Backbone as CSV, one residue per row, in Angstrom:
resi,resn,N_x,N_y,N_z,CA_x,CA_y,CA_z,C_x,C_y,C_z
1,UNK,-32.934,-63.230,6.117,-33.848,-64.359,6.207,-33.238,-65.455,7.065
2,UNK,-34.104,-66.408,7.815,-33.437,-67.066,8.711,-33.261,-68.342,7.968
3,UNK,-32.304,-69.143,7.875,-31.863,-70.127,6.481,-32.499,-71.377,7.689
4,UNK,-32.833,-72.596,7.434,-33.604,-73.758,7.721,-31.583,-74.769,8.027
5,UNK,-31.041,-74.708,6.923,-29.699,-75.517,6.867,-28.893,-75.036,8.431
6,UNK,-28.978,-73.573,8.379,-28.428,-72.876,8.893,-28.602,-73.373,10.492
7,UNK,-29.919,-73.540,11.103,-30.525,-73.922,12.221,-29.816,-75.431,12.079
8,UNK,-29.842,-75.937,10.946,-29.872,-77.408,11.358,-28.114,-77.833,11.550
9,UNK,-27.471,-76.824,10.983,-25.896,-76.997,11.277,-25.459,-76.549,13.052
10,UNK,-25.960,-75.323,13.218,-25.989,-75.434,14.512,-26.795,-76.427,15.615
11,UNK,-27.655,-77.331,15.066,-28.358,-78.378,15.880,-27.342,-79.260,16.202
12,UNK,-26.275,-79.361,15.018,-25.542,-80.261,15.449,-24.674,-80.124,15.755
13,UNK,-24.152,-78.859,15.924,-23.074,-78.158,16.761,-23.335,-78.314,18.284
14,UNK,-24.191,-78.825,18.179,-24.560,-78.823,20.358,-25.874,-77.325,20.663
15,UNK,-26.176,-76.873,19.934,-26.613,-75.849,20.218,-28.181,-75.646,20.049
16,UNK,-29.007,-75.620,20.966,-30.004,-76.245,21.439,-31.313,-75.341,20.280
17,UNK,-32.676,-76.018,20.164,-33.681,-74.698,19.496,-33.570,-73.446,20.084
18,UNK,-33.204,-73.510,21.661,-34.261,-72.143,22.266,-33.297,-71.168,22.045
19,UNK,-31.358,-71.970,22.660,-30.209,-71.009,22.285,-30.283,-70.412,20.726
20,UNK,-30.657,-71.354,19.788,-30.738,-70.849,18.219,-31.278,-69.722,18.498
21,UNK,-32.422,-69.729,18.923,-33.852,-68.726,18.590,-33.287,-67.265,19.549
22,UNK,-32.689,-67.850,20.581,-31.691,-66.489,21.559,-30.734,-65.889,21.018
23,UNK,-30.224,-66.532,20.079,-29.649,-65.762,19.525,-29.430,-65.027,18.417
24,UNK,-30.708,-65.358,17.487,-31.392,-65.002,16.378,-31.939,-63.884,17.328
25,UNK,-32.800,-63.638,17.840,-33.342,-62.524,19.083,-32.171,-61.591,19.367
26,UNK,-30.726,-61.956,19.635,-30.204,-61.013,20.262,-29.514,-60.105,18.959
27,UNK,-29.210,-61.237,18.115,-28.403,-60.664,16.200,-29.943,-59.242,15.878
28,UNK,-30.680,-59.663,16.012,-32.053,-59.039,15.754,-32.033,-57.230,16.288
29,UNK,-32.018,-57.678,17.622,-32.150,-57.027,18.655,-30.789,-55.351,18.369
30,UNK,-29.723,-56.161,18.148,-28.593,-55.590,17.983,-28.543,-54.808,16.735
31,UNK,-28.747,-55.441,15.483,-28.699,-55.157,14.572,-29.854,-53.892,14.318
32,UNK,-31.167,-54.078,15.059,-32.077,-52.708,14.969,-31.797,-51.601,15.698
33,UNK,-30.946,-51.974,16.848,-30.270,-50.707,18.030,-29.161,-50.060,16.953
34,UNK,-28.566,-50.659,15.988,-27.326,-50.607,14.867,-28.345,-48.860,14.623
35,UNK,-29.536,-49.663,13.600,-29.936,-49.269,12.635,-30.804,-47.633,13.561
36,UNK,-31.001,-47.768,14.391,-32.101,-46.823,15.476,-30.349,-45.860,15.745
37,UNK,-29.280,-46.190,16.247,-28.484,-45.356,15.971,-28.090,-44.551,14.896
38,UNK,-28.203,-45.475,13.715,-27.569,-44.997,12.265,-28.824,-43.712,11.918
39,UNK,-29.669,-43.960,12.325,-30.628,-42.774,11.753,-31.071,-41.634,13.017
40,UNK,-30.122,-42.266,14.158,-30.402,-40.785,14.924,-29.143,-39.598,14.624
41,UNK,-27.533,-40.693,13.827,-26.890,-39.713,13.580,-27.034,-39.209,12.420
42,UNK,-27.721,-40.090,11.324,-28.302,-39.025,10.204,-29.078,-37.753,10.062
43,UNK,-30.273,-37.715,11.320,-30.506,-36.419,11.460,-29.998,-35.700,12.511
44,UNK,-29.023,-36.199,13.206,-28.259,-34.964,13.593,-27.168,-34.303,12.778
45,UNK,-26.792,-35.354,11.707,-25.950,-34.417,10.626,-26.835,-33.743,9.643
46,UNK,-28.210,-34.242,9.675,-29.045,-32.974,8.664,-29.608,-31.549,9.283
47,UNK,-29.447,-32.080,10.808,-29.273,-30.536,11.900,-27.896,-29.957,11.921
48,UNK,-26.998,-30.436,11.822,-25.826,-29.412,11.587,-25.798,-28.884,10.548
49,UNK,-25.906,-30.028,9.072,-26.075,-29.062,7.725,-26.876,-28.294,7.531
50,UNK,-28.091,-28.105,8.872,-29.301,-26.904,8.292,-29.014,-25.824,9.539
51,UNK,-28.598,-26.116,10.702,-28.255,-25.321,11.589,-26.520,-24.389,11.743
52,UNK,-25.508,-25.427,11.366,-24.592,-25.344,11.555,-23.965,-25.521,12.951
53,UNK,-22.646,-25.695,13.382,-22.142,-25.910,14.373,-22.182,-24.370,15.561
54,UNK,-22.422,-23.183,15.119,-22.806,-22.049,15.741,-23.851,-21.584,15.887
55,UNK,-25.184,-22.453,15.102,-25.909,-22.134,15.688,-26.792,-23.203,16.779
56,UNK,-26.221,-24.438,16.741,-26.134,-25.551,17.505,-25.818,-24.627,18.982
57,UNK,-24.174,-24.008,18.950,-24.042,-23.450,20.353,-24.424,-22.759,20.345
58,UNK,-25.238,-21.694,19.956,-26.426,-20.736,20.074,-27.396,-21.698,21.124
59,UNK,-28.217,-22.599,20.357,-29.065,-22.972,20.798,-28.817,-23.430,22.460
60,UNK,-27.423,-24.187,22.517,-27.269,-25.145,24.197,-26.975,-23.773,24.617
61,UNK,-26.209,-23.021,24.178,-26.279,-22.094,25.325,-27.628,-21.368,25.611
62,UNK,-28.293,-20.836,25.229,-29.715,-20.664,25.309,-30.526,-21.896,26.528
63,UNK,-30.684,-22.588,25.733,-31.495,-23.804,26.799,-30.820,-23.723,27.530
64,UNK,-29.642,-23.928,28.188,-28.671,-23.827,29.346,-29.056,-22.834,30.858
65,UNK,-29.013,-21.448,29.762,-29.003,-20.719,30.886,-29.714,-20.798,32.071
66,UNK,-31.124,-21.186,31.497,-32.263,-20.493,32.961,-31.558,-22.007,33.690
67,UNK,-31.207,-23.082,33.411,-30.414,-24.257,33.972,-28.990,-23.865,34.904
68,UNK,-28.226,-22.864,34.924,-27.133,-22.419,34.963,-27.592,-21.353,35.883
69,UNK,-28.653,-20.981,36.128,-29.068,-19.699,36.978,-29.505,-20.402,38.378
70,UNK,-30.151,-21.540,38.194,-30.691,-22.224,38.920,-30.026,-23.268,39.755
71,UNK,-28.703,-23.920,38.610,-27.384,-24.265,39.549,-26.388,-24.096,38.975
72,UNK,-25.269,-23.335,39.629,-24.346,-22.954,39.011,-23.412,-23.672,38.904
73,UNK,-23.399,-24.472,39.799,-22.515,-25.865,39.864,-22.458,-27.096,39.389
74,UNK,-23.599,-26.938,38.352,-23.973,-28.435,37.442,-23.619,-28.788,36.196
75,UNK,-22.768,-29.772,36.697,-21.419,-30.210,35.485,-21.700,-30.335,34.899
76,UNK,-23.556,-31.564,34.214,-24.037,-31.413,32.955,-23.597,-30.138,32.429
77,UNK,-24.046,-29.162,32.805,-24.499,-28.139,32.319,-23.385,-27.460,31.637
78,UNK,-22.323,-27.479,32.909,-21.039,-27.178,32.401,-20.271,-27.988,30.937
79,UNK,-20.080,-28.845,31.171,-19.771,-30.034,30.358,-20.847,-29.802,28.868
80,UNK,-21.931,-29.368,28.799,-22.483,-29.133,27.435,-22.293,-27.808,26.888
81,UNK,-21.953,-26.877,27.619,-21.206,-25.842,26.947,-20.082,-25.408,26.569
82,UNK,-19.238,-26.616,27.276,-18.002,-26.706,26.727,-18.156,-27.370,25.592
83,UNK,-18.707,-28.275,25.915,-18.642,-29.109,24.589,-19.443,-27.802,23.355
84,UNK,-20.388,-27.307,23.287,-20.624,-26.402,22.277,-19.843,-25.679,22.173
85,UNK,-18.797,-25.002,22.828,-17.917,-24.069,22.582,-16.744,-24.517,21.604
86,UNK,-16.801,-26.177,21.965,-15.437,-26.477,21.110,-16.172,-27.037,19.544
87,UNK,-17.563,-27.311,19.658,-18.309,-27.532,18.405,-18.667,-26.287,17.584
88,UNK,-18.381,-25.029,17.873,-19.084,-23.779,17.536,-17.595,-23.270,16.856
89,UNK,-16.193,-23.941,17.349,-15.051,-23.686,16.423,-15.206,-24.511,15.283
90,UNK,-15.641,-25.707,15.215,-15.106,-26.956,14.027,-16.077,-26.677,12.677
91,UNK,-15.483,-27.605,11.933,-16.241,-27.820,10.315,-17.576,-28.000,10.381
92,UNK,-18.489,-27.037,10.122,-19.694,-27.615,9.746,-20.080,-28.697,8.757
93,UNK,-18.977,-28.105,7.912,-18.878,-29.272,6.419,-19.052,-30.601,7.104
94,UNK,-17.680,-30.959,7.341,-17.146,-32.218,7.843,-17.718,-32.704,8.630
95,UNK,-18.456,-32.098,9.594,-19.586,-32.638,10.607,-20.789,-33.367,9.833
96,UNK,-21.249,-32.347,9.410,-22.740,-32.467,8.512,-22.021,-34.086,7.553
97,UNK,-20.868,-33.675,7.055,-21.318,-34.975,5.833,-20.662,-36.215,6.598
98,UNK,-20.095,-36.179,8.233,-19.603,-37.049,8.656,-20.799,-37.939,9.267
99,UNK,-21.455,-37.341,9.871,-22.710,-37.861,10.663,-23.604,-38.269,9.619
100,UNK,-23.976,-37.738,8.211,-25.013,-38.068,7.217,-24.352,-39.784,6.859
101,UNK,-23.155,-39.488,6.609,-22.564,-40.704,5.799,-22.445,-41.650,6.552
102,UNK,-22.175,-41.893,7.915,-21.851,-42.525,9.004,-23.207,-43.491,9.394
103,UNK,-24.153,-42.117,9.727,-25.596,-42.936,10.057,-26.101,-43.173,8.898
104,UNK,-25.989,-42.990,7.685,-26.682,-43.536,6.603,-26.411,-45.105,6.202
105,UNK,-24.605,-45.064,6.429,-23.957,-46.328,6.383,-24.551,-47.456,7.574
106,UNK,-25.178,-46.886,8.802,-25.169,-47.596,9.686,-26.922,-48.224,9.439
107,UNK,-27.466,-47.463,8.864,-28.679,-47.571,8.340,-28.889,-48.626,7.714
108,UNK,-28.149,-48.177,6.472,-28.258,-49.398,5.230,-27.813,-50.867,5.721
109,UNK,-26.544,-50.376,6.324,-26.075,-52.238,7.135,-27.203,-52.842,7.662
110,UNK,-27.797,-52.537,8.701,-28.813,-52.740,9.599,-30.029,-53.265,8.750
111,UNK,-30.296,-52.284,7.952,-31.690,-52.632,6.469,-31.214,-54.077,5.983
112,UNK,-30.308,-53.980,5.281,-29.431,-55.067,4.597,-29.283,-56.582,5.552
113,UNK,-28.829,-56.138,6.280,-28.955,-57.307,7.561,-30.199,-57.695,7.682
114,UNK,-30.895,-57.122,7.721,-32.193,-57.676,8.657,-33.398,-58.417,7.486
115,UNK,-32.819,-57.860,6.109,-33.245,-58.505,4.570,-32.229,-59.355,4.344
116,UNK,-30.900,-60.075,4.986,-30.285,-60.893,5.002,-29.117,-61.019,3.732
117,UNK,-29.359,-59.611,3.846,-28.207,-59.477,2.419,-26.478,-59.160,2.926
118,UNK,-25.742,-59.480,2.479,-24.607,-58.923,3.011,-23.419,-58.417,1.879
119,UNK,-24.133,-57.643,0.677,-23.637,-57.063,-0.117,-22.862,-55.913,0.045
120,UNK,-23.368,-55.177,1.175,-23.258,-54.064,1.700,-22.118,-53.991,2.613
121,UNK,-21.383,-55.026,3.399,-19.871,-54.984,3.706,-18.940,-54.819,3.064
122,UNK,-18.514,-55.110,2.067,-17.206,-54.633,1.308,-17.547,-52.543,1.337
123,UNK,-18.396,-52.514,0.795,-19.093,-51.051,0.546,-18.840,-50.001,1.939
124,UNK,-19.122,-51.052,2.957,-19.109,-49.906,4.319,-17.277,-49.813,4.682
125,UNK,-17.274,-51.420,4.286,-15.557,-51.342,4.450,-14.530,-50.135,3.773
126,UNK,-15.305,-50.525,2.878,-14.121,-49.218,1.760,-14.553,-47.698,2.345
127,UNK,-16.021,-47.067,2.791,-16.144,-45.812,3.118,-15.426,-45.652,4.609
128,UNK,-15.772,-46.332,5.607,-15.061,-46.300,6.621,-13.865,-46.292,6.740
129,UNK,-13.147,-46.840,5.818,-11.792,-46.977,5.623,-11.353,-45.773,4.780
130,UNK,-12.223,-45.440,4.031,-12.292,-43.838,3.702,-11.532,-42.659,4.709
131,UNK,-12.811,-42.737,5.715,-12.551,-42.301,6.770,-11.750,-41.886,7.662
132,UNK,-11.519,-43.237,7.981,-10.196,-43.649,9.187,-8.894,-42.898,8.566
133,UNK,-8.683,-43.184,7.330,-7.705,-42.498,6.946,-7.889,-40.916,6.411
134,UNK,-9.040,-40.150,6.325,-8.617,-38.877,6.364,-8.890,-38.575,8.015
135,UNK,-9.043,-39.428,8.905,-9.182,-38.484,10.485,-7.670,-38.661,10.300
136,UNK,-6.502,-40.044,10.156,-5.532,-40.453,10.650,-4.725,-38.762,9.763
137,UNK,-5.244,-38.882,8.641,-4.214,-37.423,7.982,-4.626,-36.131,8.559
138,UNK,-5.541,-36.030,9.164,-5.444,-34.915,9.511,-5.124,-34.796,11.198
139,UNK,-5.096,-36.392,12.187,-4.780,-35.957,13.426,-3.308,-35.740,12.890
140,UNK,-2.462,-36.498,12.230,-0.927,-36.060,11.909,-0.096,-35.060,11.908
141,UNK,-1.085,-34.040,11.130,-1.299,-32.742,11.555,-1.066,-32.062,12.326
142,UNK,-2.032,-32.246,13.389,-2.240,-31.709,14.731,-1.533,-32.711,16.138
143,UNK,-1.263,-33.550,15.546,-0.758,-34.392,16.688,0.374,-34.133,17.336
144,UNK,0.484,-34.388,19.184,1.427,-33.813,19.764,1.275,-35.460,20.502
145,UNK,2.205,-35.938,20.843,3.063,-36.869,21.905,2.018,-36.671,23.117
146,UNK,1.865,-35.520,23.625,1.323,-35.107,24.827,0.063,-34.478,24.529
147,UNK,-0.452,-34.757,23.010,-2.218,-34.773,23.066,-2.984,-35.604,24.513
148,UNK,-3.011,-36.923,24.527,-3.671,-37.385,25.263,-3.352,-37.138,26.846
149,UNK,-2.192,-36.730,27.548,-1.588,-36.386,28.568,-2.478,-35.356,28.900
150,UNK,-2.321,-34.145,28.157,-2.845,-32.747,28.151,-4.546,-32.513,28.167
151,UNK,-4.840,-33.604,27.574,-6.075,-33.351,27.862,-6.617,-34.412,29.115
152,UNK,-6.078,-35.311,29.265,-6.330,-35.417,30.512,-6.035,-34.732,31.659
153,UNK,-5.004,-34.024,31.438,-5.233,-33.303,32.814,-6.048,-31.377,32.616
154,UNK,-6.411,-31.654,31.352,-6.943,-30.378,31.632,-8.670,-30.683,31.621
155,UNK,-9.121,-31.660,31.483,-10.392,-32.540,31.951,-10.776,-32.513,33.421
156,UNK,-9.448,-32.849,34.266,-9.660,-33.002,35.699,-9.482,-31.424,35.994
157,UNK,-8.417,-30.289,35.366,-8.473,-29.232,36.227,-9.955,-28.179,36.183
158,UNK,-10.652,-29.259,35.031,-11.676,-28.277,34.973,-12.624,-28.117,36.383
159,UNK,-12.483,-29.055,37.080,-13.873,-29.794,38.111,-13.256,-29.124,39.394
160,UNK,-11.863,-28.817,39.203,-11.460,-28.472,40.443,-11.894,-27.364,41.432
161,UNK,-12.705,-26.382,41.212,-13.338,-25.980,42.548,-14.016,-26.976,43.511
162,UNK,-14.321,-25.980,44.585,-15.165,-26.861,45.517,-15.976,-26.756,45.540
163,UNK,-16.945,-26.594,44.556,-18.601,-26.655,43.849,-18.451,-27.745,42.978
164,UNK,-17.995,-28.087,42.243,-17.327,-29.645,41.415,-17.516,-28.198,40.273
165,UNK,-17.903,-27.053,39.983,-17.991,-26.139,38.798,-16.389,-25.992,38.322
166,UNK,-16.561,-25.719,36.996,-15.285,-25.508,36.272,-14.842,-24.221,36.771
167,UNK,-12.926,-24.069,37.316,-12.977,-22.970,37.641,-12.365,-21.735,36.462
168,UNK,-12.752,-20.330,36.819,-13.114,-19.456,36.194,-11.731,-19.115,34.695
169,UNK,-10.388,-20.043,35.132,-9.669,-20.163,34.488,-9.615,-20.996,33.598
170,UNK,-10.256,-21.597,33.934,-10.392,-23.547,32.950,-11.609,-23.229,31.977
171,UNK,-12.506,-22.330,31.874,-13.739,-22.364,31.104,-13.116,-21.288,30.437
172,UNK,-11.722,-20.462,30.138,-11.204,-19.428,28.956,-10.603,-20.283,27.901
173,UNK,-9.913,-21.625,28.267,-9.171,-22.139,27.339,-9.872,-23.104,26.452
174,UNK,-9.728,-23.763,25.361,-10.086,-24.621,24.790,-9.355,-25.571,24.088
């Protein structure tokens, strides 16, 4: 809700009606792009939990092809089947309830916000923070010094023919 005190503390901060109202417009604006995200990744995690991550790369590779016949050299194209190839190894679990919980959280903030409640921060704080710390335990895991090195340069060796296409060595590894 837009508070009346609220306008009138910033009046006397220097800060003019129309800037108020611009920026009530842009908090607005932002906060529904929040919420229009939070529920496009909710149903893409209720498409992984009903599809799974293999049959996701089922599907891009499918749509792909007659795309891939037509140019063989088109990095989209390339670039989304890699990317399914390395999504068609991972957790369906962890996907599905990462994207449900994520955009649901991003949902409710956005709802909550825009009904002017702000009950709902401590709440996103603690799940996110959830979060952060099981990605941080499990990159620990897997983490190498020369993670980020390595994949940068195996990013660029992908493009390296002279079609900009990934060459025939770079599309075996993952």
């Amino acid at each position: 809700m837009w508070n009346p005190s609220a306008l009138a503390a910033s009046l006397k901060k220097g800060i003019t009606l129309q800037q108020s109202r611009s920026l009530r417009f842009a908090f607005l604006a932002a906060v529904a792009i929040k919420g229009l995200d939070g529920a496009i990744e909710s149903v893409a995690g209720a498409i992984v939990a009903i599809a799974g991550t293999q049959g996701i790369h089922d599907f891009i590779i499918r749509v792909t092809a007659p795309e891939l016949e037509l140019h063989p050299a088109s990095k989209t194209v390339h670039i989304l089947r890699h990317g399914a190839q390395d999504l068609a190894h991972a957790s369906s679990h962890f996907i599905a309830i990462w994207l449900l919980a994520h955009g649901l959280l991003k949902l409710a903030l956005a709802i909550e916000l825009l009904r002017g409640k702000t009950w709902i921060f401590p709440v996103a704080v603690v799940v996110l923070a959830g979060f952060v710390s099981y990605m941080g335990y499990r990159l620990a895991g897997h983490w190498s010094g020369f993670s980020p090195l390595r994949y940068s340069i195996r990013s660029q060796s992908r493009w390296s023919s002279t079609n900009g296409a990934p060459s025939e060595a770079s599309l075996g590894d993952s």
